[in-house]
Coordinates of C-alpha atoms in Angstrom, one line a residue:
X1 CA 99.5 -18.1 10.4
X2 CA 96.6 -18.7 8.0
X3 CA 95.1 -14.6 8.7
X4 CA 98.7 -13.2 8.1
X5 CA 99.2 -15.8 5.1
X6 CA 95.4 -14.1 3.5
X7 CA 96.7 -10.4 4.0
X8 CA 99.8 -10.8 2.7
X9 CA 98.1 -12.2 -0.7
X10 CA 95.8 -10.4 -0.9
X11 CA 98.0 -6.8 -0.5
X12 CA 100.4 -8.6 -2.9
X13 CA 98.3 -10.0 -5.9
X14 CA 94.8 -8.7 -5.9
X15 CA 94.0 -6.4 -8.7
X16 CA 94.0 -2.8 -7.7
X17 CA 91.1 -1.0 -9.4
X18 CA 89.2 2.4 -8.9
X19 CA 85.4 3.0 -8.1
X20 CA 84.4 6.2 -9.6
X21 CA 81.1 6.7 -10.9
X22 CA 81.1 7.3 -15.0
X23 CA 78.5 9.2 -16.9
X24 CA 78.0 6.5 -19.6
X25 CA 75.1 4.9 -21.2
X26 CA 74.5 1.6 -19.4
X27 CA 71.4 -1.1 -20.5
X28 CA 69.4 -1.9 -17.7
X29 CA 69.4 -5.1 -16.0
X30 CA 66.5 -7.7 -15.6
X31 CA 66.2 -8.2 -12.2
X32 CA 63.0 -10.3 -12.2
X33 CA 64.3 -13.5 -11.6
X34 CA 66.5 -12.3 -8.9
X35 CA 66.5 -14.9 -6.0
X36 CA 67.5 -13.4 -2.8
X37 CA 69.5 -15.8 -1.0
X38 CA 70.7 -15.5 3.0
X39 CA 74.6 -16.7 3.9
X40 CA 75.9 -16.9 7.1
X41 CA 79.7 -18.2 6.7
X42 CA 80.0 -18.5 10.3
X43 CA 77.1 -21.4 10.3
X44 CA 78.5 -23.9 7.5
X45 CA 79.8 -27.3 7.7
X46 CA 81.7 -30.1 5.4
X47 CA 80.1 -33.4 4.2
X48 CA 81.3 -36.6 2.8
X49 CA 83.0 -36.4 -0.7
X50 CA 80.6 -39.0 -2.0
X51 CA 77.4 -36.9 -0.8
X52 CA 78.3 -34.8 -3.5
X53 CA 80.2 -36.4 -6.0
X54 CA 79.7 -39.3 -7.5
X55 CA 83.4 -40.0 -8.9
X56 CA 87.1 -38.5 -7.8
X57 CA 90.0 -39.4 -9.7
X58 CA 93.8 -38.4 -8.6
X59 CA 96.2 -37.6 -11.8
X60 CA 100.0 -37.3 -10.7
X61 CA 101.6 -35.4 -12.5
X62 CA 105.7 -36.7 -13.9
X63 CA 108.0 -35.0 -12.3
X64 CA 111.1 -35.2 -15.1
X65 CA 114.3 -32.6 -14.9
X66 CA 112.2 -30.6 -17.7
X67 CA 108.9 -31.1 -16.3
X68 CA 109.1 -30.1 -13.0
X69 CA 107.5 -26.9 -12.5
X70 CA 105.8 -25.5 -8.6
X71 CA 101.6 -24.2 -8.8
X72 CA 98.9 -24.8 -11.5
X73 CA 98.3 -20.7 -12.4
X74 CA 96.1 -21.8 -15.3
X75 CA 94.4 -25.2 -16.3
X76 CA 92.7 -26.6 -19.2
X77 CA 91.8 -29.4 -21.2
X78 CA 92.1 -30.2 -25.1
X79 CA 91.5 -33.7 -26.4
X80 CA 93.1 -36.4 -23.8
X81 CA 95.4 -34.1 -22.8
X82 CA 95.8 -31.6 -19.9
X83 CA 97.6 -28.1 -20.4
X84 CA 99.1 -25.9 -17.4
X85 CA 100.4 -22.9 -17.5
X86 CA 103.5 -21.7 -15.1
X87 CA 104.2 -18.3 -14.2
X88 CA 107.4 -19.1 -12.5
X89 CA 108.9 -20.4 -15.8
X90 CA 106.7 -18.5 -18.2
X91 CA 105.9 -21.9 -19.8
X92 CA 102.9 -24.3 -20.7
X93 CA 103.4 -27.8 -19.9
X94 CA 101.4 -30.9 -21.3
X95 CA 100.7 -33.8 -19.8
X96 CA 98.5 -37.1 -21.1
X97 CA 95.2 -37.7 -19.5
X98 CA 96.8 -40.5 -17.4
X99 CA 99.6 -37.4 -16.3
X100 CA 102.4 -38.6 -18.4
X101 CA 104.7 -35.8 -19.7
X102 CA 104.4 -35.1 -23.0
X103 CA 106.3 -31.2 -24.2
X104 CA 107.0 -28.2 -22.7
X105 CA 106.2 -25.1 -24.3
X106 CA 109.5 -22.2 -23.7
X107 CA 108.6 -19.0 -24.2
X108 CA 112.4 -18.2 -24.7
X109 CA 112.3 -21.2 -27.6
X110 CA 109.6 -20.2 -29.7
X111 CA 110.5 -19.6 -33.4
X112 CA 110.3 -16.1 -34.2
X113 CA 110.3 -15.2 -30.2
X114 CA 113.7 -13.1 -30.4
X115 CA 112.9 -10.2 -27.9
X116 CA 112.3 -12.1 -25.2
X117 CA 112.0 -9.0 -21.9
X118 CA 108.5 -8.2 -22.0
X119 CA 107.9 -11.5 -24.6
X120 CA 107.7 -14.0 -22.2
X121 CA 104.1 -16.3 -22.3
X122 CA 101.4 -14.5 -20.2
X123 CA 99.4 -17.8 -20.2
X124 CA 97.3 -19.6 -23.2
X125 CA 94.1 -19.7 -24.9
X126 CA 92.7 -22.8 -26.5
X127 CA 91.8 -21.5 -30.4
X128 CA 90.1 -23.3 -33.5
X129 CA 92.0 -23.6 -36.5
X130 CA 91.4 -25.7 -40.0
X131 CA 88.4 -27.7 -37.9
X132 CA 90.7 -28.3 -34.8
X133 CA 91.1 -27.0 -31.8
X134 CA 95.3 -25.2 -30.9
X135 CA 97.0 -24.0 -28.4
X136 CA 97.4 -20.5 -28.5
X137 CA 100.5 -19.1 -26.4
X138 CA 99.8 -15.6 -25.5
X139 CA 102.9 -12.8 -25.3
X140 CA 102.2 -8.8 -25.1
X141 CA 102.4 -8.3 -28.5
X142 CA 101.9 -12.0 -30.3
X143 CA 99.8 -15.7 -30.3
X144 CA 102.0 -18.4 -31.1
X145 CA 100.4 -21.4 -32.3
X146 CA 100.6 -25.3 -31.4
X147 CA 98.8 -28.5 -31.8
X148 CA 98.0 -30.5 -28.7
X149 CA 101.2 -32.0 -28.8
X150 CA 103.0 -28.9 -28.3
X151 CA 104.6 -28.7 -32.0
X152 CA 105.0 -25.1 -33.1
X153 CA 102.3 -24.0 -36.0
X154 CA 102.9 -20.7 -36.5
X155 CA 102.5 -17.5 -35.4
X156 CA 100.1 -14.2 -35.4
X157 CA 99.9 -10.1 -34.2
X158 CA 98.1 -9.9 -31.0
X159 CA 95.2 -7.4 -32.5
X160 CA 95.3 -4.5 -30.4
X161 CA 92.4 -4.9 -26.8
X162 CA 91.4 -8.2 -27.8
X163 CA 90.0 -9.5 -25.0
X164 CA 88.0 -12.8 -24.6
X165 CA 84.6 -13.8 -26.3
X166 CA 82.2 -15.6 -24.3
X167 CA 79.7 -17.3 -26.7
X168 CA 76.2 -17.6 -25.1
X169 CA 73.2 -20.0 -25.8
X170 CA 73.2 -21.3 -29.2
X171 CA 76.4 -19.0 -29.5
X172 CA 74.7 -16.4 -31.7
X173 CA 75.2 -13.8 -29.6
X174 CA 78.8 -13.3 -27.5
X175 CA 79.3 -11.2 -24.6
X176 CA 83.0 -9.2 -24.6
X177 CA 84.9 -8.7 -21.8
X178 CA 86.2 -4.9 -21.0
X179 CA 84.3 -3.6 -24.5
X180 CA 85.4 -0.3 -26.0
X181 CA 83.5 1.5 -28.6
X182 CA 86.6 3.1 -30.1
X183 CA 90.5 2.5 -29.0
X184 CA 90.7 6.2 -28.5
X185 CA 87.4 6.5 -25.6
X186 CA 88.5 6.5 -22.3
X187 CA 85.1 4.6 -21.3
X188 CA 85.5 0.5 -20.8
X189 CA 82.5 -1.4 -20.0
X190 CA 83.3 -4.9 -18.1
X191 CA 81.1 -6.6 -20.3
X192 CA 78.9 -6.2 -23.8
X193 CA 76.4 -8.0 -24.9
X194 CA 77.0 -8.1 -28.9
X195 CA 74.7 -9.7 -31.9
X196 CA 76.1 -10.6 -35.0
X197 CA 74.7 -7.2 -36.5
X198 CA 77.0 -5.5 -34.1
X199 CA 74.2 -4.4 -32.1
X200 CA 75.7 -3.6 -28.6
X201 CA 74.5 -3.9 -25.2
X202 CA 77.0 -2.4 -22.4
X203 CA 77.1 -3.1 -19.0
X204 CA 79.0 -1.4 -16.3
X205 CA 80.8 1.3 -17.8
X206 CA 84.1 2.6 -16.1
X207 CA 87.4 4.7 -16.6
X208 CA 90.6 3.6 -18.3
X209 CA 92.5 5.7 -15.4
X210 CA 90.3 4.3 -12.5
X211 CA 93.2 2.8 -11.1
X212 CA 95.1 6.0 -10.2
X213 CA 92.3 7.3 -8.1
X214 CA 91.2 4.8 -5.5
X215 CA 91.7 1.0 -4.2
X216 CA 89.6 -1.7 -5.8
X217 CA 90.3 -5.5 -4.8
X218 CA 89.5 -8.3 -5.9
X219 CA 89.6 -12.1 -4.4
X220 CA 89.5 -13.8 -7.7
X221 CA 87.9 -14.5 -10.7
X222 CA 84.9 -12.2 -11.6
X223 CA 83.9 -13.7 -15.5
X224 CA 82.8 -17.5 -14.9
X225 CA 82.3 -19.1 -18.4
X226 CA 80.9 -22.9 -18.8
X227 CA 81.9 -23.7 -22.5
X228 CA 79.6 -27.0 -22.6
X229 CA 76.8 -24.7 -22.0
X230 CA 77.5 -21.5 -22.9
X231 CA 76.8 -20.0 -19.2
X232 CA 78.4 -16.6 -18.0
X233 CA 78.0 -15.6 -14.6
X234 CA 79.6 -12.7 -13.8
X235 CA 80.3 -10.6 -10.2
X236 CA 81.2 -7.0 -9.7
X237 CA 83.0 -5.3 -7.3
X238 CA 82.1 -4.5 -3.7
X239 CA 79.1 -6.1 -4.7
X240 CA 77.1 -9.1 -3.1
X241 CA 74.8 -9.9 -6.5
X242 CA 75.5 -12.7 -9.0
X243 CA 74.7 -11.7 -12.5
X244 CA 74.2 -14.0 -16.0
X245 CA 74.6 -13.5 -19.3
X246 CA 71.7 -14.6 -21.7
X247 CA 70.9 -13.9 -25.5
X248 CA 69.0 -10.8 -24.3
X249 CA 71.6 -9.7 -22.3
X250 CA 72.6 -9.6 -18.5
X251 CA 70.1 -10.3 -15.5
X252 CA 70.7 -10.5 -11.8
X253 CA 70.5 -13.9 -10.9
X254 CA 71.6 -14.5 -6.8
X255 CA 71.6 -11.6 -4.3
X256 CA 73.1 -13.1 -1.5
X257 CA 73.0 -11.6 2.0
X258 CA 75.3 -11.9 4.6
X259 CA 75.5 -11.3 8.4
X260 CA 76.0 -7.8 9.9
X261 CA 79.5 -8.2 10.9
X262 CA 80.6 -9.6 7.6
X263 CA 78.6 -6.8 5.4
X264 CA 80.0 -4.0 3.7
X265 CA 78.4 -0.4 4.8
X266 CA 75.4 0.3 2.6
X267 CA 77.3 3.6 0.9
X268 CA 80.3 1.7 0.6
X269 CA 80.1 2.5 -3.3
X270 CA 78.8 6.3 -3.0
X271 CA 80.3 7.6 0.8
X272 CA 83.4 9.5 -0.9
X273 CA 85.2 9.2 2.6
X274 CA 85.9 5.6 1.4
X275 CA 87.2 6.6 -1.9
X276 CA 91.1 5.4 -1.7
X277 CA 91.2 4.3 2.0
X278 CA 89.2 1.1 1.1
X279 CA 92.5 -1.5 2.0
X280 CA 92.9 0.3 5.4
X281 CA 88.9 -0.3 6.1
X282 CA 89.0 -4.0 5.7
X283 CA 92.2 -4.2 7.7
X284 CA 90.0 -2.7 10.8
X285 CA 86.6 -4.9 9.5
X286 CA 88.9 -8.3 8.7
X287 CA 85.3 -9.8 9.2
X288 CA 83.7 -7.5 6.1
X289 CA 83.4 -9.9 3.0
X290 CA 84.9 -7.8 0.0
X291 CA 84.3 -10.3 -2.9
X292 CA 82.4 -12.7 -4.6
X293 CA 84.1 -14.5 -6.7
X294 CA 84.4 -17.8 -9.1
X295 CA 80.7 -18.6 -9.1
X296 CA 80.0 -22.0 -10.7
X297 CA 76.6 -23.3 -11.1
X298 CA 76.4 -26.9 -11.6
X299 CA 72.8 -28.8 -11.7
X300 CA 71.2 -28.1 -8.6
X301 CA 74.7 -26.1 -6.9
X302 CA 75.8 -23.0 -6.8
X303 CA 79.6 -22.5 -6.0
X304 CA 81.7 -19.5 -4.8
X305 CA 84.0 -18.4 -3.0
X306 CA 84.0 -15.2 -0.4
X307 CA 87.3 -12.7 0.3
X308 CA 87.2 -11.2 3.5
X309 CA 91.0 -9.6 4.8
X310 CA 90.9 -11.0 7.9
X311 CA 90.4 -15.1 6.8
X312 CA 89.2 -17.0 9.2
X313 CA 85.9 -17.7 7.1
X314 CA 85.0 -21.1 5.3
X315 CA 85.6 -19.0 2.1
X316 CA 84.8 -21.9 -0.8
X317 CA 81.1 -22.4 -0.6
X318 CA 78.5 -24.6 -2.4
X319 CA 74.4 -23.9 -1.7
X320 CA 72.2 -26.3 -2.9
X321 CA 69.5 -24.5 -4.4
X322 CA 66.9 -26.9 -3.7
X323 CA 67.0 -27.4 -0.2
X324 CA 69.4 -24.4 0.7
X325 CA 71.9 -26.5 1.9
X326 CA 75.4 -24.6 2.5
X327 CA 78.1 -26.9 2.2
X328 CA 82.0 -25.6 3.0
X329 CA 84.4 -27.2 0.1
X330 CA 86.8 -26.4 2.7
X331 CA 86.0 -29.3 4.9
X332 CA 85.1 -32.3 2.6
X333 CA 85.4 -35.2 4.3
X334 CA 87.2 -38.1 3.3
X335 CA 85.7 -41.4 2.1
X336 CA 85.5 -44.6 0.0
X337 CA 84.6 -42.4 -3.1
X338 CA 88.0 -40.5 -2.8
X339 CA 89.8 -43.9 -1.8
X340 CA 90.1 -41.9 1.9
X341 CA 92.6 -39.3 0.3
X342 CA 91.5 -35.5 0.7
X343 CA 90.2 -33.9 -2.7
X344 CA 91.5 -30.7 -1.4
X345 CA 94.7 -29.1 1.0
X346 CA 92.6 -27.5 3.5
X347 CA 94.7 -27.7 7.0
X348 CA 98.0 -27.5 5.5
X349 CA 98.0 -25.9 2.2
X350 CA 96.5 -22.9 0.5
X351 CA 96.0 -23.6 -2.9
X352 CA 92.4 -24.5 -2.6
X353 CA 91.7 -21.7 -0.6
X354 CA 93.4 -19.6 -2.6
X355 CA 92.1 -20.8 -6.1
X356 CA 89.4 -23.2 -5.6
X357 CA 88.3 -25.1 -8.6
X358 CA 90.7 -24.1 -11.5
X359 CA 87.9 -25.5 -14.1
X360 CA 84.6 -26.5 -15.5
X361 CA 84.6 -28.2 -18.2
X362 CA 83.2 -31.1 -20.0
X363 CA 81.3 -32.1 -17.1
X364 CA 83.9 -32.4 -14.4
X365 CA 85.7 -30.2 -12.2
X366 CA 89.2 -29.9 -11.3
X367 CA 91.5 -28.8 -8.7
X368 CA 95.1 -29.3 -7.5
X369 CA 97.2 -29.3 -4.8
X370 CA 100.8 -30.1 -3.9
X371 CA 103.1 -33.1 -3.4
X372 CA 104.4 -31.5 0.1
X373 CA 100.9 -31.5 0.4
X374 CA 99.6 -34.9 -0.3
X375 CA 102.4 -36.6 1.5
X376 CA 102.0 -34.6 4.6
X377 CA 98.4 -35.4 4.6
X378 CA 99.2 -39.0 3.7
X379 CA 101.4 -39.4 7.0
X380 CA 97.9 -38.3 8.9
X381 CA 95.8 -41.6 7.0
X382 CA 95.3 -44.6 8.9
X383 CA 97.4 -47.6 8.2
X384 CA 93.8 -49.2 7.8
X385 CA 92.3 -46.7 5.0
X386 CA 95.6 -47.0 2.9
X387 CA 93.8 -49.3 -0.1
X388 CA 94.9 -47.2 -3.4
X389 CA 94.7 -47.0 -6.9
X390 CA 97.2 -48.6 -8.5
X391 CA 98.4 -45.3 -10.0
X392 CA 98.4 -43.5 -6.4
X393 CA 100.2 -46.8 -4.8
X394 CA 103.2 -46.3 -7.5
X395 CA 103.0 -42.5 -6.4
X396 CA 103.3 -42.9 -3.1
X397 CA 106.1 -45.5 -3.7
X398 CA 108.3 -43.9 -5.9
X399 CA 107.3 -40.0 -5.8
X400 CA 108.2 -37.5 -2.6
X401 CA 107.0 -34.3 -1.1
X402 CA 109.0 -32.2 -3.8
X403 CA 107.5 -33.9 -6.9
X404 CA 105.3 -32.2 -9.3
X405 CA 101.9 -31.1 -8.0
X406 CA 98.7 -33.9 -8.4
X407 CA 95.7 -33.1 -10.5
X408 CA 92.0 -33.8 -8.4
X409 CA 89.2 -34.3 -11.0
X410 CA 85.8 -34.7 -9.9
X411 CA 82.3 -35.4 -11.1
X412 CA 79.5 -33.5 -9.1
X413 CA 76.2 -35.5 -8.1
X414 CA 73.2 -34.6 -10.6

């Protein structure tokens, strides 16, 4: 169930890209400080939730007639309030710090928002205006604007390949995502470092048309971004190195090394008898790890996750970089920090496995899982380890298995 369940994502939602090798200028990386790192996924275990965090907190989420929505797609925070994006309902929905509903914002509502094929929200961005901090609902061709509250502001043109900023350091320098010199060049890099005299440093340069030449997959998100610290780390594809952005531009951080049997070929990238038959190798290698993805680094841990089409694999990982530790996020076991409930819905749900830790910010991390989820898990709980929150007692008593999905936020161990 769980193998078919992987391929059938991963054939329906991974990005399709191209590999082709693009006679463009391209700034050397640092690889000085490049720490070589060995991982075998087959040799990994769990450990308590309180041997690595210090603090879990459960947020349920009111489930209303106009709040009920199904999966998190995209997650942040802004003041005491938590914002979600649904791609189901094309919506963002906000909810107080405590999970109280609070607005929903309706892409086929917004003032101004008259064509609505094609106009529908693609997800939000969190923007500063006047000294504060909006919600910026993004369309294909428009931002519309909204305090935390969800009240409409106004609205602006989406400016033509504006993709995001990531502010590094002190936030002098920025590196862009999918950088273009000119609208018109067929030539993208996946990132540039840029200085506020527009000097540019590109990195990994590659066609606009890639796509309609060979297979390129992806198992999640390759541009990591701490705000509180201004940390990029970025992964590539077909590629086992983790990369960071610094003022002075990007250096290879982690090169981690796996197994035999879980390694792609060496001229994966350069053999041209791979070149758009990529999916049907990793149907016959289910073992060969594809990606690296959603790399967090968090004092002394480093957190990813691995794609491999197959499954089977303890995919969300966390190394401890001082004693080399490797922990599997997959099997954290419950205790007294989490109240004995799971963090995550490893065993009968996917949407940790699938998406891991939807953020990083402000010192915590969150993830989310299901109410089908929770309560099924909930039946497996001993009648003995039942001592709740007050807020998770009232769930359990007045909620059910088709209410909306609970928020898990967690504070890792310095």
């Amino acid at each position: 169930m769980r193998k078919k369940y992987f391929l059938i994502l991963s054939i329906a939602f991974f990005l399709l890209k191209d590999i082709e090798t693009v006679g463009a200028q391209q700034i050397p990386i640092d690889t000085s400080q490049t720490q070589t790192i060995r991982i075998d996924p087959a040799n990994v275990k769990g450990t308590p939730v309180g041997k690595l965090f210090e603090k879990v907190e459960f947020v349920p989420l009111e489930t209303t007639k106009e709040s009920t929505f199904g999966v998190i797609t995209q997650l942040d925070v802004l003041d005491d309030r938590y914002l979600i994006y649904d791609r189901d309902t094309k919506s963002i929905l906000i909810f107080s710090s405590e999970g109280k509903f609070i607005n929903k914002i309706d892409g086929t509502k917004i003032p101004g928002n008259t064509e609505i094929k094609g106009k529908e929200i693609k997800g939000f961005e969190l923007k500063k205006m006047e000294k504060q901090m909006v919600i910026a609902a993004l369309t294909s061709s428009s931002r519309f604007f909204f305090d935390h509250d969800g009240n409409y502001l106004n609205q602006a043109l989406a400016p033509p390949m504006d993709f995001p900023k990531y502010p590094i350091g002190t936030g002098k320098n920025y590196f862009q995502k999918f950088y273009v010199k000119n609208t018109s060049d067929t030539i993208v890099y996946e990132l540039a470092l840029v200085s506020p005299e527009q000097n540019v440093k590109p990195y990994f340069p590659f066609i606009k048309t890639r796509h309609l030449k060979d297979q390129f997959i992806s198992g999640g998100e390759n541009y990591s971004f701490n705000s509180l610290t201004g940390e990029l780390y970025f992964t590539s594809y077909y590629n086992y190195t983790i990369y960071k952005g610094t003022e002075n531009g990007l250096i290879e951080k982690y090169k981690l090394i796996f197994p035999l049997e879980n390694s792609l070929p060496t001229d994966f990238l350069t053999n041209k008898s791979y070149v758009d038959k990529r999916i049907p190798f990793f149907k016959s290698n289910p073992k060969v790890i594809y990606s690296i993805s959603n790399v967090m680094v968090i004092g002394d841990y480093l957190m990813f996750k691995i794609s491999n089409f197959g499954g089977g694999l303890k995919n969300m990982l966390c190394l401890n970089l001082k004693n080399f530790d490797l922990i599997s996020l997959n099997d954290l076991e419950r205790d007294k920090t989490s109240n004995f409930l799971p963090v995550t819905d490893d065993g009968v749900g996917y949407d940790f496995a699938n998406k891991g830790f939807l953020l990083n910010k402000n010192g915590f991390l969150y993830s989310s899982y299901s109410s089908h989820a929770m309560f099924k898990l909930y039946g497996m709980i001993p009648d003995n380890q039942k001592n709740y929150p007050k807020v998770m007692t009232n769930y359990f008593k007045n909620e059910n298995s088709k209410s909306n999905p609970i928020i898990v936020k967690l504070k890792i161990k310095k």
